[in-house]
Amino acid sequence: MQCPECDGDVLVVAVPDELRGYLPSDPDTVAVCERCLTTTPVDGPATDDAAAVAALSTELPSAPETALSVAVFVTLCGSLALHRAEIEKLVSRIEHAGVDPLSALDRLGADPAFDLALDVERRRTQLTQLLD
């Protein structure tokens, strides 16, 4: 399977119950792009685990579920207007895990391993306004 956003390779991981509500259609499984970090709901069983997501970059949190939360956050940031409520809740969840989501977004945007599907500088400004 390839990423529908950039045709990159993907990891197919199970979505923990606590994260399902943040994604459209509450999927059991998502594909996480190894290039743009976009998450896409998929049908079928997981073939990778969340630890593989955390291993994509040293800029991702080492805790697998938090790394997956950050990937979901990156995806939702693609449409702030549609996902405002989910973003606000997910930011709180990520912060609770000890990670600054905006700093994580900055680091991921600067990581040469990724080509995120959003303009990080522009989104960061908008997120700062949204989250104040």
Coordinates of N, CA, C and O in Angstrom, one line a residue:
M1 N 0.8 -1.2 0.0 CA 0.0 0.0 0.0 C 0.9 1.2 0.0 O 1.9 1.3 0.7
Q2 N 0.4 2.2 -0.7 CA 1.2 3.5 -0.8 C 0.3 4.6 -0.2 O -0.9 4.6 -0.2
C3 N 0.9 5.7 0.2 CA 0.2 6.8 0.8 C -0.6 7.5 -0.3 O -0.1 7.8 -1.4
P4 N -1.9 7.8 0.0 CA -2.7 8.5 -1.0 C -2.3 10.0 -1.2 O -2.6 10.6 -2.2
E5 N -1.5 10.5 -0.2 CA -1.1 11.9 -0.3 C 0.2 12.1 -1.2 O 0.2 13.0 -2.0
C6 N 1.2 11.2 -1.0 CA 2.5 11.4 -1.6 C 3.0 10.1 -2.3 O 4.1 10.2 -2.8
D7 N 2.3 9.0 -2.3 CA 2.8 7.8 -2.8 C 4.0 7.2 -2.1 O 4.6 6.2 -2.6
G8 N 4.2 7.6 -0.9 CA 5.3 7.1 0.0 C 4.9 5.7 0.6 O 3.7 5.3 0.6
D9 N 5.8 5.0 1.1 CA 5.6 3.7 1.8 C 4.9 4.0 3.1 O 5.1 5.1 3.7
V10 N 4.0 3.1 3.5 CA 3.3 3.3 4.8 C 3.5 2.1 5.8 O 3.9 1.0 5.4
L11 N 3.3 2.4 7.0 CA 3.2 1.4 8.1 C 1.7 1.3 8.4 O 1.0 2.3 8.4
V12 N 1.2 0.1 8.6 CA -0.2 -0.1 8.9 C -0.3 -0.5 10.4 O 0.3 -1.6 10.7
V13 N -0.8 0.3 11.2 CA -0.8 0.1 12.6 C -2.2 0.2 13.2 O -3.1 0.8 12.7
A14 N -2.4 -0.6 14.3 CA -3.7 -0.6 15.0 C -3.8 0.8 15.8 O -2.8 1.3 16.3
V15 N -5.0 1.3 15.8 CA -5.3 2.5 16.5 C -5.7 2.2 17.9 O -6.7 1.5 18.1
P16 N -5.0 2.7 19.0 CA -5.5 2.4 20.3 C -6.9 3.1 20.5 O -7.2 4.1 19.9
D17 N -7.7 2.4 21.3 CA -9.0 2.9 21.6 C -9.1 4.4 21.9 O -9.9 5.1 21.5
E18 N -8.1 4.9 22.7 CA -8.1 6.3 23.1 C -7.8 7.3 22.0 O -8.2 8.4 22.1
L19 N -7.3 6.8 20.9 CA -7.0 7.7 19.7 C -8.1 7.6 18.7 O -8.2 8.5 17.8
R20 N -9.0 6.7 18.7 CA -9.9 6.5 17.6 C -10.9 7.7 17.4 O -11.2 8.0 16.3
G21 N -11.2 8.3 18.5 CA -12.2 9.4 18.4 C -11.6 10.7 17.7 O -12.3 11.6 17.3
Y22 N -10.3 10.7 17.6 CA -9.7 11.9 16.9 C -9.7 11.7 15.4 O -9.4 12.7 14.7
L23 N -9.9 10.6 14.9 CA -9.8 10.3 13.5 C -11.2 10.2 12.9 O -12.1 9.6 13.5
P24 N -11.4 10.7 11.7 CA -12.7 10.5 11.0 C -13.0 9.0 10.9 O -12.1 8.2 10.6
S25 N -14.1 8.6 11.1 CA -14.7 7.3 11.0 C -14.2 6.3 12.1 O -14.4 5.1 11.9
D26 N -13.5 6.8 13.1 CA -13.1 5.9 14.2 C -12.4 4.6 13.7 O -12.9 3.5 14.1
P27 N -11.4 4.6 12.9 CA -10.8 3.4 12.4 C -10.1 2.5 13.4 O -9.6 3.0 14.4
D28 N -10.1 1.2 13.1 CA -9.3 0.3 13.9 C -7.8 0.3 13.5 O -7.0 0.0 14.3
T29 N -7.6 0.7 12.3 CA -6.3 0.6 11.7 C -6.0 1.8 10.8 O -6.9 2.3 10.2
V30 N -4.8 2.3 10.8 CA -4.4 3.5 10.0 C -3.1 3.1 9.3 O -2.3 2.4 9.8
A31 N -2.9 3.7 8.1 CA -1.7 3.7 7.4 C -1.0 5.0 7.8 O -1.5 6.1 7.7
V32 N 0.3 4.9 8.2 CA 1.1 6.1 8.5 C 2.2 6.2 7.5 O 3.0 5.3 7.4
C33 N 2.2 7.3 6.8 CA 3.2 7.4 5.7 C 4.6 7.7 6.3 O 4.8 8.5 7.2
E34 N 5.5 7.0 5.8 CA 6.9 7.1 6.2 C 7.6 8.4 5.6 O 8.6 8.8 6.1
R35 N 7.0 9.0 4.7 CA 7.5 10.2 4.1 C 6.8 11.5 4.5 O 7.5 12.4 4.9
C36 N 5.5 11.5 4.5 CA 4.8 12.8 4.8 C 4.1 12.7 6.2 O 3.5 13.7 6.6
L37 N 4.1 11.6 6.8 CA 3.6 11.3 8.2 C 2.0 11.4 8.2 O 1.4 11.5 9.3
T38 N 1.4 11.4 7.1 CA -0.1 11.5 7.0 C -0.6 10.1 7.5 O -0.1 9.1 7.1
T39 N -1.7 10.2 8.3 CA -2.4 9.0 8.7 C -3.7 8.9 7.9 O -4.4 9.8 7.7
T40 N -3.9 7.6 7.4 CA -5.1 7.4 6.6 C -5.8 6.1 7.1 O -5.2 5.1 7.2
P41 N -7.1 6.2 7.4 CA -7.8 5.0 7.8 C -7.8 3.9 6.8 O -7.9 4.2 5.6
V42 N -7.6 2.7 7.2 CA -7.6 1.6 6.3 C -8.4 0.4 6.9 O -8.5 0.3 8.1
D43 N -8.9 -0.4 6.0 CA -9.5 -1.7 6.4 C -8.5 -2.8 6.5 O -7.5 -2.8 5.8
G44 N -8.7 -3.7 7.4 CA -7.8 -4.8 7.5 C -7.0 -4.7 8.8 O -6.9 -3.7 9.5
P45 N -6.2 -5.8 9.0 CA -5.4 -5.9 10.2 C -4.1 -5.1 10.1 O -3.6 -4.8 9.1
A46 N -3.6 -4.7 11.3 CA -2.3 -4.1 11.4 C -1.2 -5.0 11.0 O -1.3 -6.2 11.3
T47 N -0.2 -4.5 10.2 CA 0.9 -5.3 9.9 C 2.2 -4.8 10.6 O 3.2 -5.5 10.5
D48 N 2.1 -3.7 11.2 CA 3.2 -3.1 12.0 C 2.6 -2.7 13.3 O 1.4 -2.6 13.5
D49 N 3.5 -2.3 14.2 CA 3.1 -1.8 15.5 C 3.5 -0.3 15.7 O 4.3 0.2 14.9
A50 N 2.9 0.3 16.7 CA 3.1 1.7 16.9 C 4.6 2.0 17.1 O 5.1 3.1 16.9
A51 N 5.3 1.1 17.6 CA 6.8 1.3 17.9 C 7.5 1.6 16.6 O 8.5 2.3 16.5
A52 N 7.0 1.0 15.5 CA 7.6 1.3 14.2 C 7.4 2.8 13.8 O 8.2 3.3 13.1
V53 N 6.3 3.4 14.2 CA 6.1 4.8 13.9 C 7.1 5.6 14.7 O 7.7 6.5 14.2
A54 N 7.3 5.3 16.0 CA 8.2 6.0 16.8 C 9.7 5.9 16.2 O 10.5 6.8 16.4
A55 N 9.9 4.8 15.6 CA 11.3 4.5 15.0 C 11.5 5.3 13.7 O 12.7 5.3 13.2
L56 N 10.5 5.9 13.2 CA 10.7 6.6 11.9 C 11.7 7.8 12.0 O 12.3 8.2 11.0
S57 N 11.8 8.4 13.2 CA 12.6 9.6 13.4 C 12.9 9.8 14.8 O 12.1 9.5 15.7
T58 N 14.1 10.3 15.1 CA 14.4 10.6 16.5 C 13.7 11.9 16.9 O 13.6 12.2 18.1
E59 N 13.0 12.6 16.0 CA 12.2 13.8 16.3 C 10.8 13.4 16.8 O 10.1 14.3 17.2
L60 N 10.4 12.1 16.6 CA 9.2 11.7 17.1 C 9.3 11.2 18.6 O 10.4 10.7 18.9
P61 N 8.3 11.3 19.4 CA 8.4 10.8 20.8 C 8.8 9.3 20.7 O 8.3 8.6 19.8
S62 N 9.5 8.9 21.7 CA 9.9 7.5 21.7 C 8.8 6.6 22.2 O 8.8 5.4 21.9
A63 N 7.8 7.1 22.9 CA 6.7 6.3 23.4 C 5.8 6.1 22.1 O 5.3 7.0 21.5
P64 N 5.5 4.8 21.8 CA 4.8 4.5 20.5 C 3.4 5.2 20.4 O 3.1 5.7 19.4
E65 N 2.6 5.1 21.4 CA 1.3 5.7 21.3 C 1.4 7.3 21.2 O 0.6 7.9 20.5
T66 N 2.3 7.9 21.8 CA 2.5 9.3 21.7 C 3.0 9.7 20.3 O 2.6 10.7 19.7
A67 N 3.9 8.8 19.8 CA 4.4 9.1 18.4 C 3.2 9.0 17.4 O 3.1 9.8 16.5
L68 N 2.3 8.0 17.6 CA 1.2 7.9 16.7 C 0.2 9.1 16.9 O -0.3 9.6 16.0
S69 N 0.1 9.6 18.2 CA -0.7 10.8 18.4 C -0.2 12.0 17.7 O -0.9 12.7 17.1
V70 N 1.2 12.1 17.6 CA 1.8 13.2 16.9 C 1.5 13.1 15.4 O 1.2 14.1 14.7
A71 N 1.6 11.9 14.9 CA 1.3 11.6 13.5 C -0.1 12.0 13.1 O -0.4 12.7 12.1
V72 N -1.1 11.7 14.0 CA -2.5 12.0 13.8 C -2.6 13.6 13.9 O -3.3 14.2 13.1
F73 N -1.9 14.2 14.8 CA -1.9 15.6 15.0 C -1.4 16.3 13.7 O -2.1 17.2 13.2
V74 N -0.3 15.8 13.1 CA 0.2 16.3 11.8 C -0.9 16.2 10.8 O -1.1 17.2 10.0
T75 N -1.6 15.1 10.7 CA -2.6 14.9 9.7 C -3.8 15.9 9.9 O -4.2 16.5 8.9
L76 N -4.2 16.0 11.1 CA -5.4 16.9 11.4 C -5.0 18.4 11.1 O -5.9 19.2 10.8
C77 N -3.8 18.7 11.3 CA -3.3 20.1 11.0 C -3.5 20.5 9.5 O -3.5 21.6 9.2
G78 N -3.7 19.5 8.7 CA -3.9 19.8 7.3 C -5.2 20.5 7.1 O -5.4 21.2 6.0
S79 N -6.2 20.5 8.0 CA -7.4 21.2 7.9 C -7.9 21.6 9.3 O -8.7 21.0 9.9
L80 N -7.4 22.8 9.7 CA -7.7 23.3 11.0 C -9.2 23.6 11.1 O -9.8 23.4 12.2
A81 N -9.8 24.1 10.1 CA -11.3 24.4 10.2 C -12.1 23.2 10.4 O -13.1 23.2 11.2
L82 N -11.8 22.1 9.8 CA -12.6 20.9 9.9 C -12.3 20.1 11.2 O -13.2 19.4 11.8
H83 N -11.1 20.3 11.7 CA -10.7 19.4 12.9 C -10.3 20.2 14.1 O -9.6 19.7 15.0
R84 N -10.8 21.4 14.3 CA -10.5 22.2 15.4 C -10.7 21.6 16.7 O -9.8 21.5 17.6
A85 N -11.8 21.0 17.0 CA -12.1 20.4 18.3 C -11.2 19.2 18.5 O -10.7 19.1 19.6
E86 N -11.0 18.4 17.5 CA -10.1 17.2 17.7 C -8.7 17.7 18.0 O -8.0 17.1 18.8
I87 N -8.2 18.7 17.3 CA -6.9 19.2 17.5 C -6.7 19.7 18.9 O -5.7 19.4 19.5
E88 N -7.7 20.5 19.4 CA -7.5 21.0 20.7 C -7.4 19.9 21.8 O -6.6 19.9 22.7
K89 N -8.3 18.8 21.6 CA -8.2 17.7 22.5 C -6.9 16.9 22.4 O -6.3 16.5 23.4
L90 N -6.5 16.7 21.1 CA -5.3 15.9 20.9 C -4.1 16.7 21.4 O -3.1 16.0 22.0
V91 N -4.0 18.0 21.3 CA -2.9 18.8 21.8 C -2.8 18.6 23.3 O -1.7 18.3 23.9
S92 N -3.9 18.6 24.0 CA -3.9 18.4 25.4 C -3.4 17.0 25.8 O -2.6 16.8 26.7
R93 N -3.8 16.0 25.0 CA -3.4 14.6 25.2 C -1.9 14.5 25.0 O -1.2 13.8 25.8
I94 N -1.4 15.1 24.0 CA 0.1 15.0 23.7 C 0.9 15.8 24.8 O 1.9 15.3 25.2
E95 N 0.4 16.9 25.2 CA 1.0 17.7 26.3 C 1.1 16.8 27.6 O 2.0 16.8 28.3
H96 N -0.1 16.2 27.8 CA -0.2 15.3 29.0 C 0.9 14.2 29.0 O 1.3 13.7 30.1
A97 N 1.3 13.8 27.8 CA 2.3 12.8 27.7 C 3.7 13.4 27.8 O 4.7 12.6 27.6
G98 N 3.8 14.7 28.0 CA 5.1 15.3 28.2 C 5.8 15.8 26.9 O 7.0 16.1 26.9
V99 N 5.0 16.0 25.9 CA 5.5 16.5 24.6 C 4.9 17.8 24.2 O 3.7 17.9 24.3
D100 N 5.7 18.8 23.8 CA 5.1 20.0 23.3 C 4.8 19.8 21.8 O 5.7 19.7 21.0
P101 N 3.5 19.8 21.5 CA 3.1 19.4 20.1 C 3.6 20.5 19.1 O 4.0 20.1 17.9
L102 N 3.7 21.7 19.4 CA 4.1 22.7 18.4 C 5.6 22.6 18.2 O 6.1 22.7 17.0
S103 N 6.4 22.3 19.2 CA 7.8 22.1 19.1 C 8.1 20.8 18.3 O 9.0 20.8 17.4
A104 N 7.3 19.8 18.5 CA 7.4 18.5 17.8 C 7.1 18.8 16.3 O 7.8 18.3 15.4
L105 N 6.1 19.6 16.0 CA 5.8 19.9 14.6 C 6.9 20.7 14.0 O 7.3 20.3 12.8
D106 N 7.5 21.6 14.7 CA 8.7 22.3 14.1 C 9.8 21.4 13.8 O 10.5 21.4 12.8
R107 N 10.1 20.5 14.8 CA 11.3 19.5 14.6 C 11.0 18.6 13.4 O 11.9 18.3 12.6
L108 N 9.8 18.1 13.3 CA 9.4 17.2 12.2 C 9.5 17.9 10.9 O 9.9 17.3 9.9
G109 N 9.1 19.2 10.9 CA 9.1 20.0 9.6 C 10.6 20.2 9.2 O 10.8 20.3 8.0
A110 N 11.5 20.2 10.1 CA 12.9 20.4 9.8 C 13.6 19.1 9.5 O 14.8 19.1 9.1
D111 N 13.0 18.0 9.9 CA 13.7 16.7 9.7 C 13.7 16.3 8.3 O 12.7 16.2 7.6
P112 N 14.9 16.1 7.7 CA 15.1 15.7 6.3 C 14.5 14.4 6.0 O 14.3 14.1 4.8
A113 N 14.2 13.6 7.0 CA 13.6 12.3 6.7 C 12.1 12.4 6.3 O 11.5 11.5 5.7
F114 N 11.5 13.6 6.5 CA 10.1 13.8 6.2 C 9.9 14.9 5.2 O 10.7 15.9 5.1
D115 N 8.8 14.8 4.4 CA 8.3 15.9 3.6 C 6.9 16.0 3.9 O 6.0 15.5 3.3
L116 N 6.6 16.7 5.1 CA 5.2 16.8 5.6 C 4.3 17.4 4.6 O 4.7 18.3 3.8
A117 N 3.1 17.0 4.6 CA 2.1 17.4 3.7 C 1.4 18.8 4.1 O 0.3 19.0 3.7
L118 N 2.1 19.6 4.8 CA 1.6 20.9 5.2 C 2.8 21.9 5.3 O 3.9 21.5 5.5
D119 N 2.5 23.1 5.2 CA 3.5 24.2 5.5 C 3.5 24.4 7.0 O 2.7 25.1 7.6
V120 N 4.6 23.9 7.6 CA 4.7 24.0 9.0 C 4.7 25.4 9.6 O 4.0 25.7 10.6
E121 N 5.5 26.3 9.0 CA 5.5 27.7 9.5 C 4.2 28.3 9.5 O 3.8 29.0 10.5
R122 N 3.4 28.2 8.4 CA 2.1 28.8 8.3 C 1.1 28.1 9.3 O 0.4 28.8 10.0
R123 N 1.2 26.8 9.4 CA 0.3 26.1 10.3 C 0.6 26.4 11.8 O -0.3 26.5 12.6
R124 N 1.9 26.6 12.1 CA 2.3 26.9 13.4 C 1.7 28.2 13.9 O 1.1 28.3 15.0
T125 N 1.7 29.2 13.0 CA 1.1 30.5 13.3 C -0.4 30.4 13.6 O -0.9 30.9 14.5
Q126 N -1.0 29.6 12.7 CA -2.5 29.4 12.8 C -2.8 28.6 14.1 O -3.8 28.9 14.8
L127 N -2.0 27.6 14.4 CA -2.2 26.8 15.6 C -2.0 27.6 16.8 O -2.8 27.5 17.8
T128 N -1.0 28.5 16.8 CA -0.8 29.3 18.0 C -2.0 30.2 18.3 O -2.5 30.3 19.4
Q129 N -2.6 30.7 17.2 CA -3.8 31.6 17.4 C -5.0 30.7 17.8 O -5.8 31.1 18.7
L130 N -5.1 29.5 17.2 CA -6.2 28.6 17.5 C -6.2 28.1 19.0 O -7.2 28.1 19.6
L131 N -5.0 27.9 19.5 CA -4.9 27.3 20.8 C -4.8 28.3 21.9 O -4.8 27.9 23.1
D132 N -4.7 29.6 21.6 CA -4.7 30.6 22.7 C -6.0 30.8 23.3 O -7.1 30.6 22.9

